[in-house]
Each structure stands twice: as structure tokens, then as C-alpha cells.
Amino acid sequence: MTAPGSGRGPQRRQILMMGGAAVAAGSLAAAGGSTAYAQTAQRGSKWDKTFPRSPKVDHRKVSFRNRLGIELVADLYSPKRLRGRARALIVGHPFGGVKEQTSGLYAQTMAERGFMTLAFDAS
């Protein structure tokens, strides 16, 4: 708990709001790109992860701008035989991590189990 007048309250609130906006934007991108900001990233198609690629999962790079105008780059994983709608998960990385490591592996594993998943680098 912060003391009144310490100035820490608004900073924490802004951080939480930014995190919530990133999650909301990510969920829109994972839901099929229904937001005007979601787009396929124009990056190389070379596999750049620290884990092996699963033959059961389709992968593509996407990017979107958060409400602050910062471009977030993400990896979208979907089951190969996905038809129609699917449940979606957004997978965040641990402090100091990136989507090419832990969160990407978790996202790919959940896509193997039938979920549409999005792993993004936090802003």
C-alpha cells in the first residue's frame, strides 16, 4: 500500500492500463484480425525460435499498434486443421523474456491442443 501523496499510485495505474490495452489488442488480433490495427508482419519467414517447430501447428507473424501507438510484434499459432472458431489464449513472457523463448513454446504447445494462441513481445 502506498502512502497518500507518494506519487506511486498513478504510475501503477498507468502501467496496469497499458498492460490491459496490450492484452485487449492481442485478443482482437487472435480473434481473427477483426481490428483495423492487426496486420500480418512483413518479416522474414525463417524460423527464429529457440525451440523446434511443430508440424501440427501453423505459425505466422503479426503486428498491431497498442493504444499508445507502439507497434507490438507477435507470433500467431493455430492448429493445422482448424476450421471455424476456436478458443484463444494470449501468452505473455516472463520478465526479461521474449516471444521466441518460453511464451512461444507454451503458445505452440497450446495450439497443438486446439487453441488459437498469440505470443507477443510486451511494450
PDB file of C-alpha atoms in Angstrom:
ATOM      1  CA  MET A   1       0.000   0.000   0.000  1.00  0.00           C
ATOM      2  CA  THR A   2       1.353   3.415  -0.874  1.00  0.00           C
ATOM      3  CA  ALA A   3       1.208   6.432   1.397  1.00  0.00           C
ATOM      4  CA  PRO A   4      -1.052   9.294   0.310  1.00  0.00           C
ATOM      5  CA  GLY A   5       0.846  11.804  -1.779  1.00  0.00           C
ATOM      6  CA  SER A   6       3.718   9.416  -2.568  1.00  0.00           C
ATOM      7  CA  GLY A   7       3.031   9.701  -6.306  1.00  0.00           C
ATOM      8  CA  ARG A   8       3.246   5.963  -6.877  1.00  0.00           C
ATOM      9  CA  GLY A   9      -0.497   5.336  -7.341  1.00  0.00           C
ATOM     10  CA  PRO A  10      -0.930   6.960 -10.776  1.00  0.00           C
ATOM     11  CA  GLN A  11       2.206   5.277 -12.150  1.00  0.00           C
ATOM     12  CA  ARG A  12       0.953   1.840 -11.147  1.00  0.00           C
ATOM     13  CA  ARG A  13      -2.466   2.631 -12.587  1.00  0.00           C
ATOM     14  CA  GLN A  14      -0.896   3.693 -15.918  1.00  0.00           C
ATOM     15  CA  ILE A  15       1.164   0.508 -16.076  1.00  0.00           C
ATOM     16  CA  LEU A  16      -1.914  -1.627 -15.424  1.00  0.00           C
ATOM     17  CA  MET A  17      -3.882   0.283 -18.056  1.00  0.00           C
ATOM     18  CA  MET A  18      -1.105  -0.195 -20.647  1.00  0.00           C
ATOM     19  CA  GLY A  19      -0.935  -3.912 -19.872  1.00  0.00           C
ATOM     20  CA  GLY A  20      -4.700  -4.205 -20.184  1.00  0.00           C
ATOM     21  CA  ALA A  21      -4.640  -2.390 -23.514  1.00  0.00           C
ATOM     22  CA  ALA A  22      -1.947  -4.724 -24.828  1.00  0.00           C
ATOM     23  CA  VAL A  23      -3.952  -7.771 -23.771  1.00  0.00           C
ATOM     24  CA  ALA A  24      -7.123  -6.355 -25.343  1.00  0.00           C
ATOM     25  CA  ALA A  25      -5.337  -5.567 -28.603  1.00  0.00           C
ATOM     26  CA  GLY A  26      -3.753  -9.004 -28.581  1.00  0.00           C
ATOM     27  CA  SER A  27      -7.084 -10.702 -28.052  1.00  0.00           C
ATOM     28  CA  LEU A  28      -8.538  -8.817 -31.004  1.00  0.00           C
ATOM     29  CA  ALA A  29      -5.642  -9.913 -33.199  1.00  0.00           C
ATOM     30  CA  ALA A  30      -6.014 -13.518 -32.032  1.00  0.00           C
ATOM     31  CA  ALA A  31      -9.746 -13.426 -32.692  1.00  0.00           C
ATOM     32  CA  GLY A  32      -9.177 -13.224 -36.417  1.00  0.00           C
ATOM     33  CA  GLY A  33      -7.741  -9.793 -37.025  1.00  0.00           C
ATOM     34  CA  SER A  34     -11.056  -8.005 -36.639  1.00  0.00           C
ATOM     35  CA  THR A  35      -9.285  -4.847 -35.517  1.00  0.00           C
ATOM     36  CA  ALA A  36      -8.111  -2.354 -38.116  1.00  0.00           C
ATOM     37  CA  TYR A  37      -4.686  -2.307 -36.462  1.00  0.00           C
ATOM     38  CA  ALA A  38      -3.902  -6.018 -36.741  1.00  0.00           C
ATOM     39  CA  GLN A  39      -1.871  -6.937 -39.779  1.00  0.00           C
ATOM     40  CA  THR A  40       0.494  -9.625 -40.942  1.00  0.00           C
ATOM     41  CA  ALA A  41       4.025  -8.545 -40.196  1.00  0.00           C
ATOM     42  CA  GLN A  42       6.280  -8.178 -43.206  1.00  0.00           C
ATOM     43  CA  ARG A  43       9.242 -10.005 -41.750  1.00  0.00           C
ATOM     44  CA  GLY A  44      11.312 -12.943 -42.886  1.00  0.00           C
ATOM     45  CA  SER A  45       9.697 -16.371 -42.803  1.00  0.00           C
ATOM     46  CA  LYS A  46      12.801 -18.010 -41.302  1.00  0.00           C
ATOM     47  CA  TRP A  47      12.138 -19.897 -38.037  1.00  0.00           C
ATOM     48  CA  ASP A  48      13.730 -17.694 -35.365  1.00  0.00           C
ATOM     49  CA  LYS A  49      12.709 -19.529 -32.201  1.00  0.00           C
ATOM     50  CA  THR A  50      14.837 -21.350 -29.588  1.00  0.00           C
ATOM     51  CA  PHE A  51      12.554 -24.419 -29.777  1.00  0.00           C
ATOM     52  CA  PRO A  52      11.760 -26.789 -32.678  1.00  0.00           C
ATOM     53  CA  ARG A  53       8.816 -26.039 -34.968  1.00  0.00           C
ATOM     54  CA  SER A  54       5.792 -28.311 -34.539  1.00  0.00           C
ATOM     55  CA  PRO A  55       4.387 -29.985 -37.677  1.00  0.00           C
ATOM     56  CA  LYS A  56       0.905 -29.861 -36.063  1.00  0.00           C
ATOM     57  CA  VAL A  57       0.767 -26.039 -35.916  1.00  0.00           C
ATOM     58  CA  ASP A  58       0.574 -23.185 -38.407  1.00  0.00           C
ATOM     59  CA  HIS A  59       2.622 -20.124 -37.488  1.00  0.00           C
ATOM     60  CA  ARG A  60       2.603 -16.573 -38.778  1.00  0.00           C
ATOM     61  CA  LYS A  61       3.968 -13.267 -37.587  1.00  0.00           C
ATOM     62  CA  VAL A  62       1.519 -10.446 -36.940  1.00  0.00           C
ATOM     63  CA  SER A  63       1.836  -6.907 -35.631  1.00  0.00           C
ATOM     64  CA  PHE A  64      -0.533  -4.344 -34.186  1.00  0.00           C
ATOM     65  CA  ARG A  65      -0.367  -0.937 -32.568  1.00  0.00           C
ATOM     66  CA  ASN A  66      -1.424  -0.544 -28.962  1.00  0.00           C
ATOM     67  CA  ARG A  67      -3.416   2.455 -27.805  1.00  0.00           C
ATOM     68  CA  LEU A  68      -0.194   4.422 -27.272  1.00  0.00           C
ATOM     69  CA  GLY A  69       0.816   3.910 -30.902  1.00  0.00           C
ATOM     70  CA  ILE A  70       3.607   1.444 -30.101  1.00  0.00           C
ATOM     71  CA  GLU A  71       3.878  -1.358 -32.637  1.00  0.00           C
ATOM     72  CA  LEU A  72       3.791  -4.771 -30.977  1.00  0.00           C
ATOM     73  CA  VAL A  73       5.045  -7.787 -32.896  1.00  0.00           C
ATOM     74  CA  ALA A  74       3.551 -11.190 -32.175  1.00  0.00           C
ATOM     75  CA  ASP A  75       3.564 -14.820 -33.255  1.00  0.00           C
ATOM     76  CA  LEU A  76       0.154 -16.318 -34.000  1.00  0.00           C
ATOM     77  CA  TYR A  77      -0.089 -20.099 -33.644  1.00  0.00           C
ATOM     78  CA  SER A  78      -3.097 -22.117 -34.803  1.00  0.00           C
ATOM     79  CA  PRO A  79      -3.829 -25.832 -35.131  1.00  0.00           C
ATOM     80  CA  LYS A  80      -3.221 -27.078 -38.706  1.00  0.00           C
ATOM     81  CA  ARG A  81      -6.722 -28.495 -39.077  1.00  0.00           C
ATOM     82  CA  LEU A  82      -8.589 -25.580 -37.552  1.00  0.00           C
ATOM     83  CA  ARG A  83     -11.991 -24.986 -39.160  1.00  0.00           C
ATOM     84  CA  GLY A  84     -14.196 -22.163 -37.941  1.00  0.00           C
ATOM     85  CA  ARG A  85     -13.951 -20.711 -34.475  1.00  0.00           C
ATOM     86  CA  ALA A  86     -11.552 -21.732 -31.722  1.00  0.00           C
ATOM     87  CA  ARG A  87     -10.795 -20.759 -28.160  1.00  0.00           C
ATOM     88  CA  ALA A  88      -7.943 -18.286 -27.923  1.00  0.00           C
ATOM     89  CA  LEU A  89      -5.139 -17.670 -25.441  1.00  0.00           C
ATOM     90  CA  ILE A  90      -2.661 -14.840 -25.114  1.00  0.00           C
ATOM     91  CA  VAL A  91       0.662 -15.993 -23.719  1.00  0.00           C
ATOM     92  CA  GLY A  92       2.951 -13.466 -22.069  1.00  0.00           C
ATOM     93  CA  HIS A  93       6.633 -13.875 -21.457  1.00  0.00           C
ATOM     94  CA  PRO A  94       8.408 -13.723 -18.104  1.00  0.00           C
ATOM     95  CA  PHE A  95      10.417 -10.665 -17.087  1.00  0.00           C
ATOM     96  CA  GLY A  96      13.346 -10.310 -19.454  1.00  0.00           C
ATOM     97  CA  GLY A  97      11.918 -12.870 -21.885  1.00  0.00           C
ATOM     98  CA  VAL A  98      10.829 -12.612 -25.490  1.00  0.00           C
ATOM     99  CA  LYS A  99       8.264 -14.419 -27.640  1.00  0.00           C
ATOM    100  CA  GLU A 100      10.970 -16.558 -29.269  1.00  0.00           C
ATOM    101  CA  GLN A 101      11.589 -18.361 -25.980  1.00  0.00           C
ATOM    102  CA  THR A 102       9.234 -19.548 -23.243  1.00  0.00           C
ATOM    103  CA  SER A 103       5.974 -17.868 -24.263  1.00  0.00           C
ATOM    104  CA  GLY A 104       6.361 -19.036 -27.875  1.00  0.00           C
ATOM    105  CA  LEU A 105       6.926 -22.621 -26.763  1.00  0.00           C
ATOM    106  CA  TYR A 106       3.877 -22.504 -24.486  1.00  0.00           C
ATOM    107  CA  ALA A 107       1.787 -20.900 -27.237  1.00  0.00           C
ATOM    108  CA  GLN A 108       2.821 -23.553 -29.764  1.00  0.00           C
ATOM    109  CA  THR A 109       2.092 -26.348 -27.273  1.00  0.00           C
ATOM    110  CA  MET A 110      -1.386 -24.984 -26.580  1.00  0.00           C
ATOM    111  CA  ALA A 111      -2.011 -24.657 -30.336  1.00  0.00           C
ATOM    112  CA  GLU A 112      -1.170 -28.360 -30.639  1.00  0.00           C
ATOM    113  CA  ARG A 113      -4.010 -28.920 -28.160  1.00  0.00           C
ATOM    114  CA  GLY A 114      -6.545 -26.985 -30.262  1.00  0.00           C
ATOM    115  CA  PHE A 115      -6.228 -23.368 -29.089  1.00  0.00           C
ATOM    116  CA  MET A 116      -5.509 -20.320 -31.236  1.00  0.00           C
ATOM    117  CA  THR A 117      -2.644 -18.615 -29.389  1.00  0.00           C
ATOM    118  CA  LEU A 118      -0.802 -15.335 -29.573  1.00  0.00           C
ATOM    119  CA  ALA A 119       2.654 -14.751 -28.063  1.00  0.00           C
ATOM    120  CA  PHE A 120       3.830 -11.150 -28.204  1.00  0.00           C
ATOM    121  CA  ASP A 121       6.722  -9.038 -27.010  1.00  0.00           C
ATOM    122  CA  ALA A 122       5.414  -6.684 -24.342  1.00  0.00           C
ATOM    123  CA  SER A 123       5.908  -2.993 -24.988  1.00  0.00           C
TER     124      SER A 123
END
